[in-house]
Coordinates of C-alpha atoms in Angstrom, one line a residue:
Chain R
X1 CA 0.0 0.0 0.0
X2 CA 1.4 3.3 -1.2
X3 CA 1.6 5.8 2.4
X4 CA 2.8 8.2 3.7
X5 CA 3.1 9.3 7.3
X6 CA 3.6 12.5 8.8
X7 CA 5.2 12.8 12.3
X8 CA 7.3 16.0 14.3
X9 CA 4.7 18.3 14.9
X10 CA 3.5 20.2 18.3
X11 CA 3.5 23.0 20.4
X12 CA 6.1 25.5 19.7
X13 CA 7.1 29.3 20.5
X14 CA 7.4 32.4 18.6
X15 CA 11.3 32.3 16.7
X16 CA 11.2 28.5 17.9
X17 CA 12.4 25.6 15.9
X18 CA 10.7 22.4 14.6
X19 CA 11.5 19.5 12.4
X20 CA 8.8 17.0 10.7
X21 CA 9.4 13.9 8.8
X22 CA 7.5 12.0 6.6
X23 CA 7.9 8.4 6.2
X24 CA 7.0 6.6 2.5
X25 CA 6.4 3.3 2.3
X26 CA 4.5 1.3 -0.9
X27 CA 6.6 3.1 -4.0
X28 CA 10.0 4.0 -5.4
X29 CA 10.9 6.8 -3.2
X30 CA 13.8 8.3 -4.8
X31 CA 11.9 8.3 -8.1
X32 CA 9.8 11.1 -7.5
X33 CA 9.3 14.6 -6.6
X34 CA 8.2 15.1 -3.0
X35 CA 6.2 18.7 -1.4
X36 CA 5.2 19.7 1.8
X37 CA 1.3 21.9 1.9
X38 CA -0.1 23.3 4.6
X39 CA -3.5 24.2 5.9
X40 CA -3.9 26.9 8.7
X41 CA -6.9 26.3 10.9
X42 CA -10.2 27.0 8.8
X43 CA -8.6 28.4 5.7
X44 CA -7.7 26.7 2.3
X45 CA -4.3 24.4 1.0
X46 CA -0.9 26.4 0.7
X47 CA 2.0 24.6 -0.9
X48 CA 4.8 25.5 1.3
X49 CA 8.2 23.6 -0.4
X50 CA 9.2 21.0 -3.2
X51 CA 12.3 18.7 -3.7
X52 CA 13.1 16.3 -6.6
X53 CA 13.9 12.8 -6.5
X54 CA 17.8 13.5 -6.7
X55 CA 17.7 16.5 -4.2
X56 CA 19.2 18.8 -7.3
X57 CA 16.3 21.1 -7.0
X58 CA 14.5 22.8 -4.4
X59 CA 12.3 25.5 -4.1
X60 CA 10.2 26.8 -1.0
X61 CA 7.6 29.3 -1.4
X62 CA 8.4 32.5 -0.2
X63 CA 6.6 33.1 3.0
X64 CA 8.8 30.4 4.2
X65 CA 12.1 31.4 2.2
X66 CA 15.4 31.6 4.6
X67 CA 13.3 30.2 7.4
X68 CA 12.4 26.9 6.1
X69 CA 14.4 24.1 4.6
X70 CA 13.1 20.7 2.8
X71 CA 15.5 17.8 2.6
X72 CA 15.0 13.9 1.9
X73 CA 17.0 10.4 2.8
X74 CA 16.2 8.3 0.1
X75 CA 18.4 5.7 1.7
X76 CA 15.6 6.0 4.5
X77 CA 12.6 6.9 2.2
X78 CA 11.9 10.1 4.8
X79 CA 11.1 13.2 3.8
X80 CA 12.0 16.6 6.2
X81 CA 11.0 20.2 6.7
X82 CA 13.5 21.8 9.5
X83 CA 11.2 25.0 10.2
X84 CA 13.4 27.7 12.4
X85 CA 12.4 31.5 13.1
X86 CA 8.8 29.9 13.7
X87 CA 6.0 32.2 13.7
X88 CA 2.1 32.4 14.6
X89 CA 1.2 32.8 11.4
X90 CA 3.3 29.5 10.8
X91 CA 0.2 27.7 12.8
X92 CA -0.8 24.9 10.7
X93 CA -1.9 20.8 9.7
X94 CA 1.5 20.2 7.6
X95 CA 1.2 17.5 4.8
X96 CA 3.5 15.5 2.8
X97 CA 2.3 14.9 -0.6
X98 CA 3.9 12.9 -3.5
X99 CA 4.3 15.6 -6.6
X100 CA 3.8 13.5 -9.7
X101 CA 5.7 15.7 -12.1
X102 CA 4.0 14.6 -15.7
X103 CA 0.6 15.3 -14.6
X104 CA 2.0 18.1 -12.6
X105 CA -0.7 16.9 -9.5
X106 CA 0.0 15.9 -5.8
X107 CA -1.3 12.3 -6.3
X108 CA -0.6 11.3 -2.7
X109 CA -1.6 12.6 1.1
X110 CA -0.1 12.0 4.0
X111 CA -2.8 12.4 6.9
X112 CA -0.7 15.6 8.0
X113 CA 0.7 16.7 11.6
X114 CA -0.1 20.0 13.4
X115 CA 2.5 22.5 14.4
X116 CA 0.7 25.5 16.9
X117 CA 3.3 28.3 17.5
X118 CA 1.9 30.2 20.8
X119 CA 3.6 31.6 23.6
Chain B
X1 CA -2.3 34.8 -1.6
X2 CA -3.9 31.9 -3.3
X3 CA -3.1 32.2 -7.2
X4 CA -6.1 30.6 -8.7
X5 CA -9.4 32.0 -8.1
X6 CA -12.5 29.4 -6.9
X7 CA -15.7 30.1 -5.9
X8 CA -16.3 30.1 -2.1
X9 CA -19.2 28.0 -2.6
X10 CA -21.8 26.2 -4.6
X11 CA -24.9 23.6 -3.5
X12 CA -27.3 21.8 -4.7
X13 CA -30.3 19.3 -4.2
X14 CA -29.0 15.1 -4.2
X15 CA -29.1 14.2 -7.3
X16 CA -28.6 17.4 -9.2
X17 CA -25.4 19.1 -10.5
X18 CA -22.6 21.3 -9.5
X19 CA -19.9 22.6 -11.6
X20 CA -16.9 24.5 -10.2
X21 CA -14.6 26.8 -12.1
X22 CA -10.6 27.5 -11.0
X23 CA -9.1 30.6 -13.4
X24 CA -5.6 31.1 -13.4
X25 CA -2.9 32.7 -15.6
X26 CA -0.9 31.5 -18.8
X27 CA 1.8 30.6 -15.7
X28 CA 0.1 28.0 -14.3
X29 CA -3.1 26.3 -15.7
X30 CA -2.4 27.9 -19.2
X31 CA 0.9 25.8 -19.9
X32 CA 0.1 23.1 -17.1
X33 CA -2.5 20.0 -16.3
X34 CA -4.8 21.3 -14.0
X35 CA -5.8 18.4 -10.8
X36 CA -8.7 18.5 -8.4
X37 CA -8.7 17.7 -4.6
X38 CA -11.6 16.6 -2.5
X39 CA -11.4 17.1 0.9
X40 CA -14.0 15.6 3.6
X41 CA -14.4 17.4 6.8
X42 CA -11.2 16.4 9.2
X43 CA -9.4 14.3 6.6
X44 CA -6.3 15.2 4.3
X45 CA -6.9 15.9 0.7
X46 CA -7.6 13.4 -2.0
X47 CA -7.0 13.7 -5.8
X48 CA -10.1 13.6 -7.7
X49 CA -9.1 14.5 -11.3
X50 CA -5.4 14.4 -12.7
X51 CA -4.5 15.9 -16.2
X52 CA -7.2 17.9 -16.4
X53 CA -10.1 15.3 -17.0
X54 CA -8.4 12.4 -15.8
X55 CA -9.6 10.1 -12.9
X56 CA -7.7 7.9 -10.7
X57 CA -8.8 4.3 -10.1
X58 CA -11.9 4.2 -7.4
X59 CA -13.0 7.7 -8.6
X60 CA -16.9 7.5 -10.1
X61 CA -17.8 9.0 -13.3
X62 CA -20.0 11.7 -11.7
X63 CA -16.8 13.2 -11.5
X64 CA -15.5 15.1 -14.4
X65 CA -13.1 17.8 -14.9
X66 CA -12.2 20.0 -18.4
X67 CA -10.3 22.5 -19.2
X68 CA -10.3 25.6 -21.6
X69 CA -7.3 28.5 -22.3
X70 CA -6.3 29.6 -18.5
X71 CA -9.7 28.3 -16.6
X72 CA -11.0 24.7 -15.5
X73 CA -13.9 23.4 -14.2
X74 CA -15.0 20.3 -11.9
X75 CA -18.1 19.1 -12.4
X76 CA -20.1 16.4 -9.8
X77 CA -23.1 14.8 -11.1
X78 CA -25.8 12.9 -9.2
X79 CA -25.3 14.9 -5.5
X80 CA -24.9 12.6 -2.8
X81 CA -24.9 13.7 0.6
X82 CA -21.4 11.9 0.7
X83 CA -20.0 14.7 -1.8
X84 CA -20.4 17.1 0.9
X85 CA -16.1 18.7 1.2
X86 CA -14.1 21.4 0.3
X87 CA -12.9 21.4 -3.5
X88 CA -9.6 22.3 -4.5
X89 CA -7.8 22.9 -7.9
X90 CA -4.2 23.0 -8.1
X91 CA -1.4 23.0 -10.7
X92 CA 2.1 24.0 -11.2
X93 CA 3.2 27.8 -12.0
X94 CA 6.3 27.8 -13.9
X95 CA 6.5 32.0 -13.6
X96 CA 6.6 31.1 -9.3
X97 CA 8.6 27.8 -9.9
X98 CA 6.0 27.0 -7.0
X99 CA 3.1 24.6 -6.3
X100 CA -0.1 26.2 -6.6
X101 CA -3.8 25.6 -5.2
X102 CA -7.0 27.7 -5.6
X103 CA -9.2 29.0 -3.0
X104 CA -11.2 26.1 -2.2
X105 CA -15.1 26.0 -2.7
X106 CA -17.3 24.5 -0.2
X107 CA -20.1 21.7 -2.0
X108 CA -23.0 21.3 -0.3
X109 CA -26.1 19.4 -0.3
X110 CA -29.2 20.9 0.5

């Protein structure tokens, strides 16, 4: 069964630091493009960061540029967002979602993991 | 902040229809496939349509999707109370280099 399983999230402050990972199991992980989205309580899907297959490139959206950084282990099929300089606005459910490239669509959810930042 | 425009929502009576558009720019849905996402009520997003009409395996017919210049449109058939979620189209902008999603639209059956 293709997954993929979210796990790192919690309570953190303002300017704190947080790191999730996403574990895939089911598929060739290093053969494909992997993203992190978000969702901030009640509001709609933001895509927050994207890495290919052989890490070559990255991009990160840019209310999370310099603050945010996606990396993978394809050795481990885990997928990471180190998230520094946190803020409240940062408040979110974080999914990993598998970026098929040719159809350009985000064929796979994880079930997501919730980072609150609050003093 | 969102890039591609939905409406906020649309209902209808089970059985009938609902169509929802997504319009972008020549960035994003213009050169790109455009996909659909259906998201229940406390559960992660789904993909519904792929390539812009497309339907993964376990997806029924009443779902459709098209798509025309820099717009697209979902359309559900056949309302079922079960159809009640958020919509959400999304695509690629090549101008961003950056994963993009439209504003959602809320389906529900009256």
């Amino acid at each position: 069964e293709v997954q993929l399983v979210e796990s790192g999230g919690g309570l953190v402050q303002p300017g704190g630091s947080l790191r999730l990972s996403c574990a895939a199991s089911g598929f060739s992980f290093r053969a494909y493009s992997m993203t992190w989205v978000r969702q901030a309580p009640g509001r709609g899907l933001e895509w927050v960061s994207y890495i290919n297959g052989g890490t070559s490139t990255i991009h990160h959206a840019d209310s999370v540029k310099g603050r945010f950084t996606i990396s993978r282990d394809n050795a481990k099929n885990s997928l990471y967002l180190q998230m520094n300089s946190l803020r409240a606005e940062d408040t979110a459910v974080y999914y990993c979602a598998r970026f098929e490239e040719v159809a350009d669509a985000f064929d796979i959810w994880g079930q997501g993991t919730m980072v609150t930042v609050s003093s | 902040q969102s890039v591609l425009t939905q409406p906020p929502s649309v209902s209808a009576a089970p059985g009938q229809k609902v169509t929802i558009s997504c319009s972008g720019s020549s960035s994003n849905i213009g050169n790109n496939y455009v996909s659909w996402y259906q998201q229940l009520p406390g559960t992660a997003p789904k993909l519904l349509i792929y390539e812009n009409n497309k339907r993964p395996s376990g997806i029924p017919d009443r779902f459709s999707g098209s798509k025309s210049g820099t717009s697209a449109t979902l359309g559900i058939t056949g309302l079922q109370t079960g159809d009640e979620a958020d919509y959400y189209c999304g695509t690629w902008d090549g101008s961003l280099s950056a994963g993009v999603f439209g504003t959602g639209t809320k389906v529900t059956v009256l």
